PDB file of C-alpha atoms in Angstrom:
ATOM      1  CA  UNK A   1     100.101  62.455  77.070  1.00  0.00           C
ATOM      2  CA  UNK A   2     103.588  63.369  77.918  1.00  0.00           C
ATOM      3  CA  UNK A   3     105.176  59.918  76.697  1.00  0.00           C
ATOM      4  CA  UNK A   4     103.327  60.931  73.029  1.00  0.00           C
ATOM      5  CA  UNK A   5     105.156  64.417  73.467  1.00  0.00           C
ATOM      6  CA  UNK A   6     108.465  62.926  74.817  1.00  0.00           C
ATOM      7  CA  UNK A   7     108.371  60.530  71.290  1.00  0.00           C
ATOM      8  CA  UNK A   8     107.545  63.307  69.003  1.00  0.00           C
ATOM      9  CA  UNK A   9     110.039  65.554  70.555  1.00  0.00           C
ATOM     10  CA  UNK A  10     113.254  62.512  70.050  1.00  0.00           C
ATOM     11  CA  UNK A  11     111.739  62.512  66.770  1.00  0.00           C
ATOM     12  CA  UNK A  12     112.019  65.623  65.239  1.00  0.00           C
ATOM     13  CA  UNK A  13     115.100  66.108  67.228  1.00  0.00           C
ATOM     14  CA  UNK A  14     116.596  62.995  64.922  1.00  0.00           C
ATOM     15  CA  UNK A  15     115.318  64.641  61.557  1.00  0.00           C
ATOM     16  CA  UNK A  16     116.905  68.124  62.575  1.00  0.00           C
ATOM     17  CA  UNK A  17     120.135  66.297  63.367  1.00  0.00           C
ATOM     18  CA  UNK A  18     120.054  64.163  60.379  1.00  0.00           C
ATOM     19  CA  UNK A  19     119.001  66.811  57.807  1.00  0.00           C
ATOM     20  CA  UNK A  20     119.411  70.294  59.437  1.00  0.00           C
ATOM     21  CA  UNK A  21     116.531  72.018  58.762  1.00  0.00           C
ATOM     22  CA  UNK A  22     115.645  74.623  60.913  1.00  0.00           C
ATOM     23  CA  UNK A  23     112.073  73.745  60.960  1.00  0.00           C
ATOM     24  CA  UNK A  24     112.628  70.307  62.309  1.00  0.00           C
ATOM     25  CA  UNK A  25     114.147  71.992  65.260  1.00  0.00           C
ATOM     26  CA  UNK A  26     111.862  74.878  65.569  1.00  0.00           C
ATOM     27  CA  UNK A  27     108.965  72.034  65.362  1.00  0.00           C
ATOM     28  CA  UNK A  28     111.343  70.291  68.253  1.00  0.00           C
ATOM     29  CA  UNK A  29     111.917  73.721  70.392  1.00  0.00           C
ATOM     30  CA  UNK A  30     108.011  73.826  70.066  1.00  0.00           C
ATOM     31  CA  UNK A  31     106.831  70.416  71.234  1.00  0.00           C
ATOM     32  CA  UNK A  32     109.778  70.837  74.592  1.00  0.00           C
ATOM     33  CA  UNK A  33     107.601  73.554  75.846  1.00  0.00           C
ATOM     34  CA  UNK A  34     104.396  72.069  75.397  1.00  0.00           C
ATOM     35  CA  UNK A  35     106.136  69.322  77.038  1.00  0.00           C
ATOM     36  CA  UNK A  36     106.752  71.746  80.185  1.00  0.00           C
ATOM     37  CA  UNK A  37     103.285  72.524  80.133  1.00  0.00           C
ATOM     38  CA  UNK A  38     102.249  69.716  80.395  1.00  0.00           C
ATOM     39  CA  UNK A  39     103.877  68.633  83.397  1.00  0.00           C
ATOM     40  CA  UNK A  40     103.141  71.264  84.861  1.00  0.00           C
ATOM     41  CA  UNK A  41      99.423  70.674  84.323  1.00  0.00           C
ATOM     42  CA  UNK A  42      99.815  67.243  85.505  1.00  0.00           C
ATOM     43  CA  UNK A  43     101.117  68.237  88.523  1.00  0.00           C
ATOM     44  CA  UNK A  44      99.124  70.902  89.315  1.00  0.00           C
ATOM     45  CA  UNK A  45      96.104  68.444  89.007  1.00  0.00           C
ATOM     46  CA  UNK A  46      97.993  65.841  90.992  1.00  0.00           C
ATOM     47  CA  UNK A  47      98.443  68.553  93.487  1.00  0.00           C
ATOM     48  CA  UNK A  48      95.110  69.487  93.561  1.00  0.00           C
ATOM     49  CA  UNK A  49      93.674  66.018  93.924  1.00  0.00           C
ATOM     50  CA  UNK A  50      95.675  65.217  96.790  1.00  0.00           C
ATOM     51  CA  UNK A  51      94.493  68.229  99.055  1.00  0.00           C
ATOM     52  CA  UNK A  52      90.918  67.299  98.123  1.00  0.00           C
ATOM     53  CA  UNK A  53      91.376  63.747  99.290  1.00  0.00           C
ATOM     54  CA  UNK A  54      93.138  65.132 102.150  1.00  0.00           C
ATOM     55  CA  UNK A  55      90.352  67.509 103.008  1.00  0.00           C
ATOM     56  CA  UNK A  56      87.907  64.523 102.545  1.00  0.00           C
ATOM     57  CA  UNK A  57      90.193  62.894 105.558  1.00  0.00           C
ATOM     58  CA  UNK A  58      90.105  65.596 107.811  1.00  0.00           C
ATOM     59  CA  UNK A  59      86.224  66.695 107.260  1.00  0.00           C
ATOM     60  CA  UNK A  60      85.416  62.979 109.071  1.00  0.00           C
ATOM     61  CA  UNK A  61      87.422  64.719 112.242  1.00  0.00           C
ATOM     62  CA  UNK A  62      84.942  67.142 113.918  1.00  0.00           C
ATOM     63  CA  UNK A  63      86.661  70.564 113.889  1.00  0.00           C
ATOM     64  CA  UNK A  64      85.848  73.965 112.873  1.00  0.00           C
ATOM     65  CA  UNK A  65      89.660  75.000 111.935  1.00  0.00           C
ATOM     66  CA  UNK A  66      92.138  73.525 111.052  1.00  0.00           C
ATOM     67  CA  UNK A  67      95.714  74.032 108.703  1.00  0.00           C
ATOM     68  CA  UNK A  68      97.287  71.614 106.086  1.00  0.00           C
ATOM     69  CA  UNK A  69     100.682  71.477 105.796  1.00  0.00           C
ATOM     70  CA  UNK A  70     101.839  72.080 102.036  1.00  0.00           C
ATOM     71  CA  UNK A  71     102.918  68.445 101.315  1.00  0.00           C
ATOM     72  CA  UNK A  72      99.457  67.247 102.740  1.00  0.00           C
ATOM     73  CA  UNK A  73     101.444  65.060 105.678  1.00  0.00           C
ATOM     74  CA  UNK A  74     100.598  67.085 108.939  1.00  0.00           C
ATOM     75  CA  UNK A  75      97.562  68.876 109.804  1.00  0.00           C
ATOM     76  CA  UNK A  76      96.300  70.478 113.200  1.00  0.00           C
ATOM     77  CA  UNK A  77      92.651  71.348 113.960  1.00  0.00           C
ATOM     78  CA  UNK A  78      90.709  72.910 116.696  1.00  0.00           C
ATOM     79  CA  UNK A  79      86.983  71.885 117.737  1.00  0.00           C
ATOM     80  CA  UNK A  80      86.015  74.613 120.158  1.00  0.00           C
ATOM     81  CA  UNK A  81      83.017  72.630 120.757  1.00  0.00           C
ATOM     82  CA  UNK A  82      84.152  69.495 122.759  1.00  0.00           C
ATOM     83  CA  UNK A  83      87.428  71.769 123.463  1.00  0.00           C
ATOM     84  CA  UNK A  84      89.982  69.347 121.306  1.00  0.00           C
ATOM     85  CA  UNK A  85      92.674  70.241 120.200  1.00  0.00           C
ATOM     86  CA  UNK A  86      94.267  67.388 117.276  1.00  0.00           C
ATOM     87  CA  UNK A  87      97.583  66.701 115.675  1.00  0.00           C
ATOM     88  CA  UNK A  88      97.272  64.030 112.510  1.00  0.00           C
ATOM     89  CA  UNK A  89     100.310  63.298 110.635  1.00  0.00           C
ATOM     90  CA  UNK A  90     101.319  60.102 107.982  1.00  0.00           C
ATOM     91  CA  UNK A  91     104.282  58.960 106.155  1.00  0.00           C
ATOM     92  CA  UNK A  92     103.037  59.623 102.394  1.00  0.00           C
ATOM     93  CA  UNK A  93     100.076  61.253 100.968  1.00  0.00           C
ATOM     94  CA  UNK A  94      98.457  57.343 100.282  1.00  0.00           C
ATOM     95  CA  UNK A  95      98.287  56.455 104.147  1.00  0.00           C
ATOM     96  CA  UNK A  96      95.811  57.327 106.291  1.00  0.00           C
ATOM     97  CA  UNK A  97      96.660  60.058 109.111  1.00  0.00           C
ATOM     98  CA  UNK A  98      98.214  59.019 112.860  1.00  0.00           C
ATOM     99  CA  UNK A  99      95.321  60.965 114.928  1.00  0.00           C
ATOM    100  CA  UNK A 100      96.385  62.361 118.660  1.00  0.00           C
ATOM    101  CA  UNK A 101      93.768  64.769 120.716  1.00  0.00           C
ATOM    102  CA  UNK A 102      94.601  66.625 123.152  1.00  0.00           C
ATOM    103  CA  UNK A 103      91.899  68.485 125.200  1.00  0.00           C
ATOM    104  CA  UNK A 104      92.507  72.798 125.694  1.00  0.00           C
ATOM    105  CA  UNK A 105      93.726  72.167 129.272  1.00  0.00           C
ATOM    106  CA  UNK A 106      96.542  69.700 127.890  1.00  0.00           C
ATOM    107  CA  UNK A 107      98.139  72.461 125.982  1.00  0.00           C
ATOM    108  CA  UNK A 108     101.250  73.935 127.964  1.00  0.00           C
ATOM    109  CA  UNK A 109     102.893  76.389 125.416  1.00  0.00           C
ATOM    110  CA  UNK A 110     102.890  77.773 122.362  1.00  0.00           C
ATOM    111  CA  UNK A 111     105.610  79.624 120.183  1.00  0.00           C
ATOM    112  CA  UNK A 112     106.523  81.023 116.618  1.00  0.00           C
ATOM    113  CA  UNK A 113     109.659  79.854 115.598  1.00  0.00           C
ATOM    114  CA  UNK A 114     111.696  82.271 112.570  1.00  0.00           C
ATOM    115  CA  UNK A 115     114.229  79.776 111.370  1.00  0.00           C
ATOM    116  CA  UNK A 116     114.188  77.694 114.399  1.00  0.00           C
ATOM    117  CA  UNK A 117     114.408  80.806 116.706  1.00  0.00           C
ATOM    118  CA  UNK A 118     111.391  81.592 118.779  1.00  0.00           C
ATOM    119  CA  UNK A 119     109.600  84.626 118.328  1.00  0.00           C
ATOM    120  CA  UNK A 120     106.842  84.927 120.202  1.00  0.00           C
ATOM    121  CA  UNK A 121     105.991  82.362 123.419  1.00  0.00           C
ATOM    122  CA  UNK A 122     102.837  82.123 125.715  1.00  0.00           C
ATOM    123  CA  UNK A 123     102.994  79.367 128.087  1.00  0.00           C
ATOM    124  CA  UNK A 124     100.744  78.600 131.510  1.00  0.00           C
ATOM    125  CA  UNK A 125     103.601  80.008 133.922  1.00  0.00           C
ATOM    126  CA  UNK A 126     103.251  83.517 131.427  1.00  0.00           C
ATOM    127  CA  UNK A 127     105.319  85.116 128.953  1.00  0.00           C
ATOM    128  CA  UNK A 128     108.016  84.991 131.017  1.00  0.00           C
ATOM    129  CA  UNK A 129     107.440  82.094 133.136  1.00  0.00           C
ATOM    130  CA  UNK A 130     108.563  78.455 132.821  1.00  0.00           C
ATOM    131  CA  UNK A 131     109.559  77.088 129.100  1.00  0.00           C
ATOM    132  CA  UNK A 132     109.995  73.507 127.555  1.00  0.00           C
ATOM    133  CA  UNK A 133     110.501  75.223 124.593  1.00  0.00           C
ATOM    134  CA  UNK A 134     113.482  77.262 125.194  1.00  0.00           C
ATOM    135  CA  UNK A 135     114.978  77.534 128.484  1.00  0.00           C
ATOM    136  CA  UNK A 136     117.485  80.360 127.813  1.00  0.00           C
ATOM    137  CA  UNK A 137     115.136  83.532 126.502  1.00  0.00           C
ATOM    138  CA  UNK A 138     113.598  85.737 128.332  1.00  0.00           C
ATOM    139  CA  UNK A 139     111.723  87.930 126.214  1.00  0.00           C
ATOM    140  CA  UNK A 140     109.920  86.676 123.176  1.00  0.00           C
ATOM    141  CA  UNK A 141     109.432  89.776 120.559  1.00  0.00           C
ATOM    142  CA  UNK A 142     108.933  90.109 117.200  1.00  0.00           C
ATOM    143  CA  UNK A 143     111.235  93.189 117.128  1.00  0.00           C
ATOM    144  CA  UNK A 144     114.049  90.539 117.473  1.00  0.00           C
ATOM    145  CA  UNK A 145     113.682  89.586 113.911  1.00  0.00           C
ATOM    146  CA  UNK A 146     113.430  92.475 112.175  1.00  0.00           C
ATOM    147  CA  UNK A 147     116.572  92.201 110.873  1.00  0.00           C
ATOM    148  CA  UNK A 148     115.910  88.868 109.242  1.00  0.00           C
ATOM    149  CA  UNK A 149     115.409  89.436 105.462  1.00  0.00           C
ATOM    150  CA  UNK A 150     115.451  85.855 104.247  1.00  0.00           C
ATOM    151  CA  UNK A 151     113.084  83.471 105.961  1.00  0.00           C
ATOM    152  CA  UNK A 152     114.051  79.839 105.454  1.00  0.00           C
ATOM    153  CA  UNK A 153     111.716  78.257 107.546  1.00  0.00           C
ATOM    154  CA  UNK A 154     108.142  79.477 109.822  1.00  0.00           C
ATOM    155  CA  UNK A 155     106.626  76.954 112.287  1.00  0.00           C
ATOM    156  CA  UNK A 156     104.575  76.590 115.555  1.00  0.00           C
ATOM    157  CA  UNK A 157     105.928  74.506 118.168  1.00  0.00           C
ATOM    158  CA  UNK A 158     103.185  73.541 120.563  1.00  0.00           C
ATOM    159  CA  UNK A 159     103.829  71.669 124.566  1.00  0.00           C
ATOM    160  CA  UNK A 160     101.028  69.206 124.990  1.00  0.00           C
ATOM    161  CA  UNK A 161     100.578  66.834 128.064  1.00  0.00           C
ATOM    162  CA  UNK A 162     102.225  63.638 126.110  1.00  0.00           C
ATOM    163  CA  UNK A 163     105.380  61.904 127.900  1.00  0.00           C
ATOM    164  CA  UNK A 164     105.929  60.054 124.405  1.00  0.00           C
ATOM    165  CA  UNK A 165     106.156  63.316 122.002  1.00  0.00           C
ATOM    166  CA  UNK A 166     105.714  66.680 124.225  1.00  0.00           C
ATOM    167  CA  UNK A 167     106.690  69.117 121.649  1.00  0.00           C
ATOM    168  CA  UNK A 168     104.789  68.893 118.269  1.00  0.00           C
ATOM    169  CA  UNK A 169     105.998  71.533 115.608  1.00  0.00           C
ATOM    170  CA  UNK A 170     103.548  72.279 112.407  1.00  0.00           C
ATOM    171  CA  UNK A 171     105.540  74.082 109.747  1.00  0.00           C
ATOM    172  CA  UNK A 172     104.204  76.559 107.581  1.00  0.00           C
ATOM    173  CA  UNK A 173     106.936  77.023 105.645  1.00  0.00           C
ATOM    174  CA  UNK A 174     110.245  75.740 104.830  1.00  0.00           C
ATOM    175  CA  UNK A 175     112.406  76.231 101.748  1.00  0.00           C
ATOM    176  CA  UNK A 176     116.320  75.861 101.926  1.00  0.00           C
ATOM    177  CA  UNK A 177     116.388  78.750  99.245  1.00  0.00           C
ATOM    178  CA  UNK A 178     114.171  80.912 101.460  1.00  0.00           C
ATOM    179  CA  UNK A 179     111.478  83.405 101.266  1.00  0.00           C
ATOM    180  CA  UNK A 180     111.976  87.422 101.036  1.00  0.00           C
ATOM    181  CA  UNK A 181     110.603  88.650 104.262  1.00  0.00           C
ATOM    182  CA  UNK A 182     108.895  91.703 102.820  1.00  0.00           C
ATOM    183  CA  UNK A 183     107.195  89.572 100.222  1.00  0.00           C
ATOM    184  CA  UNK A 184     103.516  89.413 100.006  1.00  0.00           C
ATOM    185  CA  UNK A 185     103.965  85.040  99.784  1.00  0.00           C
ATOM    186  CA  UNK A 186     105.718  85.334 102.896  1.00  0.00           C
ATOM    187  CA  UNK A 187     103.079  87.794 104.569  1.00  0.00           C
ATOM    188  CA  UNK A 188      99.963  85.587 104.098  1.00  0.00           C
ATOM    189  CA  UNK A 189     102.014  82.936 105.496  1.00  0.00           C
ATOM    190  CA  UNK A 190     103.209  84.757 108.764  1.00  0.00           C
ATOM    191  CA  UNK A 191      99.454  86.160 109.533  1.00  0.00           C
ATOM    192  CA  UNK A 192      98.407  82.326 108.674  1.00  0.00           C
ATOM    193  CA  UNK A 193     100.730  81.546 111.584  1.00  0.00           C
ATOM    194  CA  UNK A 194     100.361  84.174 113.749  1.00  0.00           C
ATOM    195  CA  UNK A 195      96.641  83.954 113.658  1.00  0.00           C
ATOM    196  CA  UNK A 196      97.053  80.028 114.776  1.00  0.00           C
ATOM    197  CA  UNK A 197      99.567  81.030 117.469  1.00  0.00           C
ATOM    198  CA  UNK A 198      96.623  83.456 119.018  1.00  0.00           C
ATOM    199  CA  UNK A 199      94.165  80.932 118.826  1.00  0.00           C
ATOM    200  CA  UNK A 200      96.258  78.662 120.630  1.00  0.00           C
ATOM    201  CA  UNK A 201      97.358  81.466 122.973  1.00  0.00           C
ATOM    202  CA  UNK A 202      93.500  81.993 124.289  1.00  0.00           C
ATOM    203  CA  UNK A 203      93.259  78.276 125.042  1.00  0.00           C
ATOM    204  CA  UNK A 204      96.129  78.474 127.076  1.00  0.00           C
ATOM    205  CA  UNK A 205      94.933  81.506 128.780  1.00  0.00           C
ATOM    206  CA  UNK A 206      91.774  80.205 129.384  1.00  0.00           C
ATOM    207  CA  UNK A 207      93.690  77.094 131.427  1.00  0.00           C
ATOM    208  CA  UNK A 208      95.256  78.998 133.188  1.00  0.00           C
ATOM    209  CA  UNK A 209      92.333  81.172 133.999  1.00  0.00           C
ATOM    210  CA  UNK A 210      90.278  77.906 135.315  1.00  0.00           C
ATOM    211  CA  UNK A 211      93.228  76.781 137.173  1.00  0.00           C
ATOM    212  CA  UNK A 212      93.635  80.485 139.178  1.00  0.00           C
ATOM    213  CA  UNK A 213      89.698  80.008 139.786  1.00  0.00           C
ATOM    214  CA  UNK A 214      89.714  76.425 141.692  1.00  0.00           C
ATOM    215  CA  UNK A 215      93.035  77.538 143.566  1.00  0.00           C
ATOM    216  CA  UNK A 216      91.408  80.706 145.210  1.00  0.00           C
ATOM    217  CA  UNK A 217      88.362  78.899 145.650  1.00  0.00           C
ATOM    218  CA  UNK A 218      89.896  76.132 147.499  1.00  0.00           C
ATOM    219  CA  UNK A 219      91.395  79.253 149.712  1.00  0.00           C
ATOM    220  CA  UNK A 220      88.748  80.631 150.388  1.00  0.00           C
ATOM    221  CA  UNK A 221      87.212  77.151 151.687  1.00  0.00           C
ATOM    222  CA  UNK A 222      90.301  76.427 153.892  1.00  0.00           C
TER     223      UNK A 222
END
């Protein structure tokens, strides 16, 4: 369809040019924006049929969340059930996903990271305890960024129990031109994020938890 409305458009653009009539280019002017509309459409549906296939992908992986990167190339789901946590990522929207699990007690941090600055940080030694992720802050608040008006770029970087890649970040978003802070775009986004980075937070908790248990029981036994 857009080759036909590429033609049409060089060819009334050729009979304005060669005999000046207004209507030849009004006919022209016409056919460019149906032109724009139409790739637009195209892509929308292109768009569209790539997160359904990559939904197809992902429903084979049991899980009962999980969150899809924008360009379909990095997802990370949660299966409370067997206690998995997963990390699938691929080259191009055609291959098939590189699947890693890691189990809720193989988690070691999590943090929100504002244009590659982190937030917010829970790890198993505490808020304030031991960090992989950043060794030089102390406190992690969201006060900190209040004076941020332009966000450029929102991910979760997450410490799992894997010499080969320790630190796996999922971005939510990232745009060199940036998103207005106060926007209602940007909003959904951050509560998208921040509602992963609690989920995460409780699994860590819940380590940690288990791991206080055996060491007071084994006290208690000595």
């Amino acid at each position: 369809m857009t080759l036909i409305i590429c033609v049409l458009e060089i060819v009334y653009l050729f009979l304005w040019m060669g005999s000046g009539n207004k209507l030849f280019f009004f006919i022209a002017l016409g056919i460019f924006l149906w032109w724009i509309y139409e790739m637009r459409r195209e892509a929308r549906l292109r768009q569209e049929k790539i997160e359904q296939e990559t939904i197809q992908k992902l429903e084979k992986i049991p899980h009962n969340r999980r969150a899809v990167s924008d360009d379909c190339l990095s997802a990370i789901l949660l299966d409370e059930l067997s206690k998995t946590f997963y990390y699938l990522e691929r080259d191009d929207v055609e291959s098939n996903f590189k699947k890693k699990s890691y189990s809720f007690d193989e988690i070691y941090e999590c943090a929100i990271a504002v244009n590659d600055s982190i937030c917010s940080l829970i790890s198993k030694g505490g808020t304030h305890g031991w960090s992989i992720i950043n060794y030089d802050a102390q406190i992690y608040n969201e006060e900190d960024f209040k004076e941020e008006d332009t966000i450029h770029k929102l991910s979760l970087k997450i410490i799992v129990d894997d010499l080969s890649k320790p630190l796996i970040e999922f971005v939510f978003f990232e745009d060199k031109k940036g998103m207005e802070k106060d926007s209602e775009e940007y909003e959904e986004i951050w509560q998208e994020c921040k509602n992963w980075h609690q989920k995460i937070s409780v699994t860590i908790k819940r380590g940690s938890r288990e791991i206080e248990k055996i060491a007071v029981n084994n006290w208690a036994h000595n």
